[in-house]
Coordinates of C-alpha atoms in Angstrom, one line a residue:
M1 CA -49.2 -27.7 62.4
T2 CA -47.9 -29.0 59.8
K3 CA -45.8 -31.9 59.2
K4 CA -43.1 -29.8 58.0
H5 CA -43.0 -27.2 61.6
I6 CA -43.1 -30.8 63.3
N7 CA -39.8 -31.8 62.0
H8 CA -38.1 -28.4 62.2
W9 CA -39.3 -28.2 66.1
I10 CA -37.9 -31.5 66.6
M11 CA -34.5 -30.8 64.2
Y12 CA -34.4 -27.6 66.5
H13 CA -35.1 -29.5 70.8
E14 CA -32.0 -32.3 69.3
I15 CA -29.8 -29.7 68.7
H16 CA -30.6 -28.3 71.7
R17 CA -30.0 -31.9 73.8
L18 CA -27.3 -32.6 72.4
S19 CA -25.0 -29.3 73.5
R20 CA -26.8 -30.2 76.6
L21 CA -24.6 -33.3 76.8
G22 CA -21.7 -31.2 76.0
L23 CA -20.8 -32.2 72.0
K24 CA -19.3 -29.5 70.9
K25 CA -20.9 -27.9 67.6
A26 CA -19.1 -29.5 64.8
K27 CA -19.5 -33.5 66.7
I28 CA -23.7 -32.2 66.4
S29 CA -23.4 -30.7 62.7
R30 CA -22.1 -34.6 61.9
L31 CA -24.3 -36.3 64.1
L32 CA -27.3 -34.6 62.6
N33 CA -25.9 -34.4 58.7
I34 CA -26.6 -30.8 58.9
D35 CA -24.6 -27.5 58.8
V36 CA -22.2 -26.3 61.3
R37 CA -23.1 -22.8 60.7
T38 CA -27.0 -24.1 61.1
V39 CA -26.2 -25.6 64.1
G40 CA -25.1 -22.8 65.8
K41 CA -27.4 -19.7 64.7
Y42 CA -30.0 -22.4 66.5
L43 CA -27.9 -22.8 69.6
A44 CA -28.1 -19.0 69.5
M45 CA -31.7 -18.9 69.5
S46 CA -34.0 -19.4 72.1
E47 CA -38.2 -20.8 71.5
S48 CA -40.1 -17.9 71.1
E49 CA -37.0 -16.1 68.7
Y50 CA -37.0 -19.7 67.0
E51 CA -41.4 -19.7 66.8
Q52 CA -40.5 -16.1 65.1
H53 CA -37.7 -17.2 62.5
L54 CA -40.1 -20.4 61.5
I55 CA -42.8 -17.7 60.5
A56 CA -41.0 -15.4 58.7
M57 CA -39.8 -18.2 56.8
G58 CA -43.7 -19.5 56.2
S59 CA -44.3 -15.6 54.9
R60 CA -41.5 -14.8 52.6
N61 CA -42.4 -13.8 49.0
K62 CA -42.6 -16.3 46.9
V63 CA -41.3 -15.7 42.6
L64 CA -45.2 -16.8 41.6
S65 CA -47.0 -14.8 44.6
S66 CA -48.5 -12.1 42.2
Y67 CA -50.4 -15.8 40.3
Q68 CA -51.5 -17.2 43.2
E69 CA -55.1 -16.7 42.6
F70 CA -54.7 -18.0 39.1
V71 CA -52.9 -21.5 40.5
K72 CA -55.7 -21.6 43.4
G73 CA -59.1 -21.2 40.3
K74 CA -57.7 -23.9 38.3
L75 CA -56.8 -26.1 41.6
E76 CA -60.7 -25.4 42.3
E77 CA -61.5 -26.5 39.2
F78 CA -59.4 -29.9 38.5
P79 CA -57.9 -31.0 41.6
D80 CA -56.6 -33.7 40.1
T81 CA -54.3 -31.4 38.1
S82 CA -50.1 -32.0 38.0
A83 CA -47.7 -29.1 38.8
A84 CA -46.3 -29.6 35.2
Q85 CA -49.7 -28.5 34.0
I86 CA -49.8 -25.8 36.3
H87 CA -46.3 -24.8 35.0
D88 CA -47.5 -24.8 31.3
W89 CA -50.7 -23.2 31.6
L90 CA -48.7 -20.1 33.5
K91 CA -46.6 -20.0 30.5
E92 CA -49.6 -20.3 28.1
S93 CA -51.5 -17.4 30.0
Y94 CA -48.6 -14.9 31.2
P95 CA -46.3 -14.8 28.4
D96 CA -43.9 -12.6 31.3
L97 CA -44.0 -15.5 33.9
P98 CA -40.4 -15.2 35.2
K99 CA -38.3 -18.5 34.2
V100 CA -38.8 -20.4 37.5
S101 CA -37.9 -24.1 38.0
P102 CA -40.4 -27.7 37.6
R103 CA -39.9 -27.6 41.6
T104 CA -40.2 -23.6 42.2
V105 CA -43.5 -24.3 40.6
Y106 CA -43.9 -27.9 42.3
N107 CA -43.2 -26.1 45.6
F108 CA -46.2 -23.5 44.5
V109 CA -48.8 -25.7 44.0
M110 CA -48.2 -27.6 47.3
F111 CA -48.6 -24.4 49.0
V112 CA -51.3 -22.5 47.8
R113 CA -53.1 -26.0 47.8
Q114 CA -51.9 -26.1 51.9
T115 CA -52.8 -22.7 52.7
H116 CA -56.8 -23.2 50.4
N117 CA -57.0 -26.8 51.8
I118 CA -57.3 -28.3 48.0
P119 CA -56.2 -31.7 48.5
Y120 CA -54.8 -33.8 45.3
I121 CA -58.2 -35.5 44.0
K122 CA -56.4 -39.0 42.4
P123 CA -59.4 -40.0 39.9
T124 CA -60.3 -43.2 40.2
R125 CA -62.6 -45.7 38.2
E126 CA -65.4 -47.3 39.0
F127 CA -65.4 -50.9 39.3
F128 CA -68.6 -53.3 39.8
P129 CA -68.2 -57.4 40.8
V130 CA -68.7 -59.5 38.2
E131 CA -71.7 -62.0 37.9
Q132 CA -70.5 -65.5 38.5
L133 CA -69.9 -66.8 34.9
P134 CA -71.9 -70.4 34.0
Y135 CA -69.9 -73.4 33.7
G136 CA -67.5 -74.1 30.9
D137 CA -67.7 -70.2 29.3
Q138 CA -64.9 -68.9 29.9
A139 CA -60.8 -69.4 30.4
Q140 CA -58.9 -66.6 31.2
V141 CA -54.9 -66.7 29.3
D142 CA -51.5 -64.5 30.4
F143 CA -47.9 -65.0 30.5
G144 CA -45.2 -64.2 32.9
E145 CA -41.5 -64.6 33.7
Y146 CA -39.3 -65.1 36.7
S147 CA -35.3 -64.6 37.6
M148 CA -34.7 -68.6 39.3
R149 CA -31.4 -69.5 41.2
S150 CA -29.5 -72.6 40.0
Y151 CA -28.0 -75.1 41.9
R152 CA -25.0 -73.3 40.6
G153 CA -25.4 -70.4 42.1
R154 CA -26.0 -68.6 38.6
R155 CA -29.7 -67.0 37.9
K156 CA -31.8 -68.6 35.5
K157 CA -34.7 -66.4 33.5
V158 CA -37.7 -68.9 33.0
Y159 CA -40.5 -68.2 31.0
F160 CA -44.3 -69.6 31.6
F161 CA -48.3 -69.7 30.0
S162 CA -51.5 -69.9 32.2
M163 CA -54.5 -70.8 32.1
V164 CA -57.5 -69.9 34.5
L165 CA -61.3 -71.3 34.4
S166 CA -62.8 -68.6 35.1
R167 CA -65.5 -70.7 37.0
S168 CA -64.2 -73.1 38.4
R169 CA -60.3 -71.3 39.1
M170 CA -58.8 -74.4 37.9
K171 CA -55.5 -73.4 37.0
H172 CA -52.3 -74.8 34.5
I173 CA -48.8 -73.2 33.9
W174 CA -46.6 -74.4 31.9
F175 CA -43.1 -73.9 31.5
I176 CA -40.0 -72.8 29.2
D177 CA -36.8 -71.4 28.9
T178 CA -36.4 -69.4 26.4
P179 CA -39.3 -66.5 25.1
F180 CA -42.9 -67.7 23.5
T181 CA -43.1 -67.6 20.2
A182 CA -46.8 -67.8 17.8
A183 CA -46.0 -71.8 18.3
H184 CA -44.9 -71.9 21.2
V185 CA -48.2 -70.4 22.1
C186 CA -50.3 -73.1 20.3
E187 CA -48.7 -76.2 22.1
A188 CA -49.5 -74.5 25.5
H189 CA -53.1 -74.3 24.5
E190 CA -52.8 -77.9 23.6
K191 CA -51.4 -78.8 26.9
A192 CA -53.4 -77.0 28.3
F193 CA -56.9 -78.1 27.1
A194 CA -55.1 -82.0 28.0
F195 CA -55.3 -81.2 31.5
F196 CA -58.2 -80.1 31.4
G197 CA -59.9 -82.8 29.7
G198 CA -61.8 -79.6 27.2
I199 CA -62.0 -76.4 25.5
T200 CA -64.3 -73.5 26.6
R201 CA -66.2 -71.8 24.6
V202 CA -64.1 -68.0 25.3
I203 CA -60.9 -67.4 26.2
V204 CA -59.0 -64.1 27.4
Y205 CA -56.2 -62.5 26.4
D206 CA -54.3 -59.3 26.0
L207 CA -52.5 -57.8 23.3
D208 CA -49.9 -60.0 23.7
R209 CA -46.9 -59.8 20.4
A210 CA -47.3 -63.7 20.5
M211 CA -49.7 -63.9 19.0
V212 CA -51.4 -60.3 18.2
V213 CA -49.3 -58.2 15.1
D214 CA -51.5 -55.0 15.4
E215 CA -54.5 -53.4 17.0
N216 CA -56.7 -51.0 15.2
L217 CA -59.1 -49.8 17.6
G218 CA -60.6 -53.3 18.7
D219 CA -59.5 -54.7 14.6
I220 CA -57.2 -57.9 15.6
I221 CA -54.5 -58.8 13.5
L222 CA -53.5 -62.1 14.8
T223 CA -49.9 -63.5 14.1
A224 CA -50.1 -66.6 11.3
T225 CA -49.4 -69.1 13.4
F226 CA -51.5 -68.3 16.0
R227 CA -54.3 -68.0 13.4
Q228 CA -54.2 -70.6 11.7
Y229 CA -54.4 -72.8 15.0
V230 CA -57.5 -70.7 16.4
Q231 CA -59.6 -70.7 13.3
S232 CA -59.0 -75.6 13.8
R233 CA -60.5 -74.7 17.4
S234 CA -63.9 -73.9 18.3
F235 CA -63.0 -71.8 20.9
N236 CA -63.6 -67.4 20.9
Q237 CA -61.3 -64.7 21.5
H238 CA -61.4 -62.1 23.2
F239 CA -58.4 -59.6 23.9
C240 CA -59.1 -57.1 26.5
R241 CA -57.7 -53.7 25.5
K242 CA -54.7 -52.1 26.6
A243 CA -53.8 -50.7 30.2
D244 CA -57.1 -52.7 31.6
P245 CA -55.9 -55.4 33.7
Q246 CA -58.5 -55.9 35.6
S247 CA -60.8 -57.0 32.1
K248 CA -58.8 -60.7 33.3
G249 CA -57.7 -60.2 36.8
K250 CA -58.6 -64.5 37.5
V251 CA -55.7 -64.9 35.3
E252 CA -53.2 -62.1 36.6
N253 CA -53.5 -63.9 40.3
V254 CA -52.4 -66.9 39.0
V255 CA -49.5 -65.2 37.6
Q256 CA -48.6 -63.5 41.1
Y257 CA -50.0 -66.7 42.3
V258 CA -47.1 -68.7 41.0
K259 CA -44.1 -66.4 41.3
K260 CA -45.1 -66.0 44.7
N261 CA -45.7 -69.5 45.6
F262 CA -44.4 -71.9 44.0
L263 CA -41.4 -70.3 42.0
Y264 CA -39.8 -68.0 45.6
N265 CA -36.7 -69.5 46.4
R266 CA -37.0 -72.3 44.6
L267 CA -33.8 -73.9 43.2
Y268 CA -33.8 -74.7 39.1
E269 CA -32.4 -77.7 37.6
D270 CA -33.8 -78.1 34.0
I271 CA -36.8 -77.0 32.0
D272 CA -38.4 -81.0 32.4
T273 CA -38.2 -81.1 36.5
L274 CA -39.6 -77.9 36.6
N275 CA -42.9 -78.6 34.9
T276 CA -43.2 -81.8 37.2
Q277 CA -42.6 -79.4 40.2
A278 CA -45.7 -77.5 38.7
L279 CA -47.6 -80.0 37.5
A280 CA -47.2 -81.9 41.2
W281 CA -47.5 -77.7 42.7
L282 CA -51.3 -77.7 41.2
E283 CA -52.7 -80.6 42.6
R284 CA -51.8 -80.5 46.0
T285 CA -51.6 -76.4 46.4
A286 CA -53.0 -74.0 43.6
N287 CA -56.0 -76.7 42.8
F288 CA -56.4 -78.6 46.2
L289 CA -57.1 -75.5 48.8
E290 CA -60.2 -73.2 49.2
H291 CA -60.2 -70.7 46.5
N292 CA -60.0 -67.0 48.4
V293 CA -62.9 -65.2 47.0
T294 CA -65.1 -68.9 45.8
K295 CA -64.4 -70.4 48.9
K296 CA -64.6 -73.4 47.5
S297 CA -62.0 -75.5 46.0
P298 CA -60.9 -75.7 43.0
A299 CA -61.2 -79.4 42.0
E300 CA -64.3 -79.7 43.8
E301 CA -65.8 -77.6 41.4
F302 CA -64.1 -78.8 38.2
A303 CA -65.4 -81.8 38.7
I304 CA -68.8 -80.4 38.0
E305 CA -67.4 -77.9 35.1
K306 CA -65.8 -80.8 33.3
D307 CA -68.8 -81.7 32.0
Y308 CA -69.7 -78.6 30.1
L309 CA -66.6 -78.2 28.3
D310 CA -66.6 -78.7 24.3
A311 CA -65.1 -81.9 23.6
Y312 CA -61.2 -81.9 23.1
V313 CA -59.5 -83.9 20.6
P314 CA -55.7 -83.0 20.2
I315 CA -53.7 -81.3 17.2
P316 CA -50.0 -82.2 16.2
V317 CA -49.0 -78.6 17.1
E318 CA -45.2 -78.8 14.8
V319 CA -43.1 -77.0 17.5
R320 CA -40.0 -76.1 15.1
E321 CA -36.1 -75.8 17.7
V322 CA -35.3 -72.1 17.6
K323 CA -31.5 -70.3 19.0
I324 CA -33.3 -67.0 20.5
H325 CA -30.4 -64.4 19.9
Q326 CA -29.4 -61.1 21.5
V327 CA -29.6 -58.3 19.3
R328 CA -26.5 -55.4 19.7
K329 CA -27.1 -52.1 20.3
D330 CA -24.8 -51.7 16.7
N331 CA -27.9 -54.0 15.4
T332 CA -25.8 -57.5 14.8
I333 CA -26.4 -61.0 15.7
A334 CA -23.3 -62.9 17.5
Y335 CA -23.8 -66.3 15.5
K336 CA -20.5 -68.8 15.4
S337 CA -17.7 -66.7 15.7
N338 CA -19.5 -63.6 13.3
F339 CA -21.6 -60.6 13.1
Y340 CA -24.9 -60.2 11.2
T341 CA -26.8 -57.0 10.5
V342 CA -30.0 -56.9 10.9
P343 CA -32.1 -53.6 9.9
M344 CA -31.8 -50.2 11.6
G345 CA -33.9 -49.8 14.5
T346 CA -34.0 -53.3 15.1
Y347 CA -32.3 -53.4 18.1
Q348 CA -35.1 -50.9 21.2
S349 CA -33.4 -51.8 24.4
S350 CA -31.5 -54.8 26.2
D351 CA -34.6 -57.3 26.0
S352 CA -34.9 -57.2 22.0
K353 CA -34.4 -60.5 20.7
V354 CA -34.8 -62.4 17.5
I355 CA -35.0 -66.0 15.9
L356 CA -32.5 -67.5 13.9
K357 CA -33.5 -70.7 11.7
E358 CA -30.3 -72.4 9.0
N359 CA -31.6 -73.0 5.9
N360 CA -29.0 -74.7 3.3
Q361 CA -26.4 -72.3 3.7
S362 CA -28.7 -69.0 4.3
L363 CA -29.2 -67.5 7.8
E364 CA -33.1 -66.9 8.3
I365 CA -33.5 -64.1 11.1
Y366 CA -37.3 -63.4 12.1
D367 CA -38.6 -61.1 15.0
M368 CA -40.3 -63.2 18.0
Q369 CA -43.8 -63.4 15.9
E370 CA -41.4 -65.2 13.2
Q371 CA -42.2 -62.3 10.8
L372 CA -38.8 -62.8 8.6
I373 CA -36.3 -60.0 9.2
C374 CA -34.2 -61.1 6.7
T375 CA -31.5 -63.5 5.2
H376 CA -28.0 -64.0 5.2
T377 CA -25.5 -66.3 3.3
I378 CA -23.8 -68.6 6.3
Y379 CA -19.8 -67.1 5.8
S380 CA -17.3 -69.8 6.6
G381 CA -14.6 -67.9 8.3
K382 CA -15.1 -66.6 11.5
G383 CA -14.5 -63.1 13.3
Q384 CA -16.1 -61.3 10.2
I385 CA -19.7 -59.0 9.8
I386 CA -22.0 -59.8 7.0
T387 CA -24.5 -57.0 6.4
N388 CA -26.1 -56.2 3.8
S389 CA -26.3 -52.2 2.1
N390 CA -29.7 -51.5 3.1
H391 CA -29.5 -52.4 6.5
K392 CA -28.2 -49.2 7.1
R393 CA -31.3 -47.5 6.7
D394 CA -34.4 -47.1 8.5
T395 CA -37.2 -48.9 7.5
S396 CA -39.2 -48.1 10.3
K397 CA -41.7 -46.5 8.6
S398 CA -43.4 -47.7 5.4
L399 CA -42.8 -45.7 2.0
K400 CA -46.2 -44.4 2.1
E401 CA -45.8 -43.1 5.1
M402 CA -42.6 -41.6 4.1
M403 CA -44.2 -40.1 0.8
D404 CA -47.0 -38.5 2.2
T405 CA -44.5 -36.6 4.8
V406 CA -42.9 -35.4 1.6
S407 CA -46.0 -34.8 -0.8
K408 CA -46.8 -32.2 2.5
C409 CA -44.4 -30.4 2.2
F410 CA -45.7 -28.8 -1.8
T411 CA -48.2 -26.8 -2.3
K412 CA -50.0 -28.9 -5.2
T413 CA -49.7 -32.5 -3.0
D414 CA -50.7 -34.1 -6.3
L415 CA -47.4 -32.9 -8.6
A416 CA -45.1 -33.5 -5.7
M417 CA -46.1 -37.4 -5.6
S418 CA -46.3 -37.4 -9.0
F419 CA -42.5 -37.1 -9.0
L420 CA -42.0 -39.0 -6.4
L421 CA -43.8 -41.7 -8.1
K422 CA -41.7 -41.3 -10.9
T423 CA -38.7 -41.0 -9.0
Q424 CA -39.5 -45.0 -7.5
Q425 CA -40.0 -45.7 -11.1
K426 CA -36.7 -44.6 -11.8
Y427 CA -34.3 -45.8 -8.7
P428 CA -36.4 -48.9 -7.3
R429 CA -33.9 -49.6 -4.9
Y430 CA -32.6 -46.1 -4.0
I431 CA -36.1 -44.9 -3.4
R432 CA -36.1 -45.2 0.5
D433 CA -32.9 -43.1 0.5
H434 CA -34.5 -41.0 -1.9
L435 CA -37.2 -39.7 0.1
Q436 CA -34.8 -39.9 3.4
I437 CA -32.9 -36.5 1.6
M438 CA -35.9 -34.6 0.4
I439 CA -37.6 -35.4 4.2
K440 CA -34.7 -33.7 5.7
L441 CA -34.5 -30.9 3.1
L442 CA -38.1 -30.1 3.5
T443 CA -38.8 -29.9 7.2
K444 CA -35.5 -28.8 8.2
E445 CA -37.4 -25.5 8.9
Q446 CA -40.9 -24.7 7.6
G447 CA -42.0 -21.4 6.3
Q448 CA -43.1 -19.2 3.8
S449 CA -40.1 -18.7 2.0
N450 CA -39.1 -22.5 2.5
T451 CA -42.6 -23.6 0.3
Q452 CA -42.2 -21.5 -2.1
T453 CA -39.2 -22.9 -2.6
A454 CA -39.7 -26.2 -3.1
D455 CA -42.4 -25.1 -5.3
K456 CA -40.5 -23.9 -7.8
T457 CA -38.2 -26.3 -7.3
L458 CA -40.3 -29.2 -8.4
V459 CA -41.3 -27.4 -11.4
F460 CA -38.0 -27.4 -12.9
C461 CA -37.7 -30.7 -12.1
L462 CA -41.3 -32.2 -13.5
N463 CA -40.3 -29.6 -16.7
N464 CA -37.1 -30.5 -17.0
K465 CA -37.2 -34.1 -16.3
I466 CA -35.2 -34.4 -13.4
F467 CA -35.8 -37.2 -10.7
N468 CA -33.2 -37.4 -8.1
A469 CA -33.2 -36.2 -5.3
T470 CA -29.8 -35.4 -5.0
D471 CA -30.5 -33.3 -8.2
F472 CA -33.5 -31.7 -6.3
E473 CA -31.8 -30.8 -3.1
S474 CA -28.8 -28.9 -5.2
I475 CA -31.7 -27.0 -7.3
Y476 CA -33.0 -26.2 -4.5
H477 CA -30.6 -24.7 -3.0
V478 CA -30.1 -22.4 -5.5
N479 CA -33.7 -21.6 -5.7
Y480 CA -33.6 -20.8 -2.0
A481 CA -30.7 -18.3 -1.9
E482 CA -32.5 -16.5 -5.6
I483 CA -35.8 -16.0 -3.3
N484 CA -34.1 -14.9 0.4
A485 CA -31.3 -12.9 -1.7
P486 CA -31.5 -9.6 0.0
P487 CA -33.2 -6.9 -2.8
P488 CA -30.2 -4.6 -4.7
Q489 CA -29.4 -1.0 -3.5
F490 CA -29.3 1.9 -6.2
S491 CA -27.9 5.1 -5.1
D492 CA -28.6 7.8 -7.4
I493 CA -26.5 9.8 -9.8
K494 CA -25.0 12.6 -7.9
P495 CA -24.0 15.4 -11.3
L496 CA -21.1 17.2 -11.1
G497 CA -22.5 20.4 -12.4
K498 CA -25.6 21.8 -14.1
Q499 CA -24.4 20.7 -17.8
S500 CA -23.8 17.2 -16.6
L501 CA -27.2 17.2 -15.9
D502 CA -28.4 18.2 -19.6
K503 CA -26.6 16.3 -20.4
A504 CA -27.6 12.9 -18.7
N505 CA -31.1 14.0 -20.1
Q506 CA -29.9 14.4 -24.2
K507 CA -30.8 11.2 -25.9
P508 CA -28.1 9.7 -28.5
Q509 CA -28.3 9.9 -32.7
T510 CA -30.5 6.6 -34.1
S511 CA -29.7 5.6 -37.8
D512 CA -32.3 4.0 -39.6
L513 CA -31.3 0.1 -40.1
N514 CA -32.5 -0.4 -44.1
L515 CA -29.8 2.8 -44.0
Y516 CA -27.3 -1.0 -43.5
E517 CA -28.9 -3.1 -45.2
N518 CA -29.3 -1.0 -48.6
F519 CA -24.8 -0.4 -47.8
F520 CA -24.3 -4.5 -47.5

């Protein structure tokens, strides 16, 4: 008996029990949150009748019954297949598949699993214990954030940097009250090295945006500030792959330890007090108590490991005071009673933030990796929206990508690229607008007639030296109408009689042109 059948029987006996206590059907319906007609139907059934009712429910014809063998075969071959994937395979293999909801497919897949005993097997990843690393060989770094309660009853979000030595499990944490920038990351490293009194040979990171600009199959591009910092230090960097927290599990545990043991139910006063409390917590708890895996105190193990660390000589890290501002939904920043625009696409979510810096009379806006986004002249008044015209354009794609997208819509991509380059040469400041018009025009519908129209329009524009997307669009629509126009229909001539047919076949007399020349 399945769990579903057990629940049905419990419901049946509960209805009868409440009825024997003298409760009416309406009362039972409200208590059990079921329809009053269902209550009446169940009360009218004996146990044997209700059993036959359940059997009949289980043997009802299903819309997808004819596809049971197909679904069974797929599940036996791939037990971890989801119901959504089965639905797609059914639509691919059976064009005449009846239109059913995803929930219907899910129920049918579960029915097939139960009928043929095909449990869902979740794919697992093989793990093996990591060998104990040598003293002074590796440290792991990670970041965390936590929303604390303040004495005034408000919430305050704090951000922290954590570093742990892989061998001794000696830990260090540092808190700030703003999101980490690349300069903050460099400062946090210096504080951790000063705390440990040395530097490990390798430090393990994940792909955090404060340190990494991009990653392409192992080719890591660091932010300018962090790259300059690590070049002045002796340690090597190891960046974990995406969705691979097991590679730095030691520091992942530290982050959770900080949140659940140190920060949980702690009241926030100010950031300096929090850092003082954190150092005291490290000394009396995190680095003092016996570690759950090594069964040794991190402080005692660190007494051995510190002699294996590379020498530490402080490096001054310049951290200018930055102002973190929220990006509004309309891609603007509120600053000193005015609104300054940022390029379209800067706002991604409610967590989108930017860094503001004042430079003379200019307001410089940077992303969280301290890459310059745009610059505005600071407005002295209030209540104004200061904007740049190019901010209304989506600059998330590079010009090269946009040109490649347009050129692929033509048969001869080299001619198309020549047209685009000449357009860029003629309108360098507005090339992105021209490309957006052509992308919208050419990618709207893909088909043979569209490609033919695009090629014909391209040749006409090149021959007539027309390098303008708006003119291209107008000519495109004319050519499209000509190419896709229906062929002219001619009706047969209906002669009125035999004489008319004879006259239609007659040829008119022609005169010699020399006669007219002599006359003139």
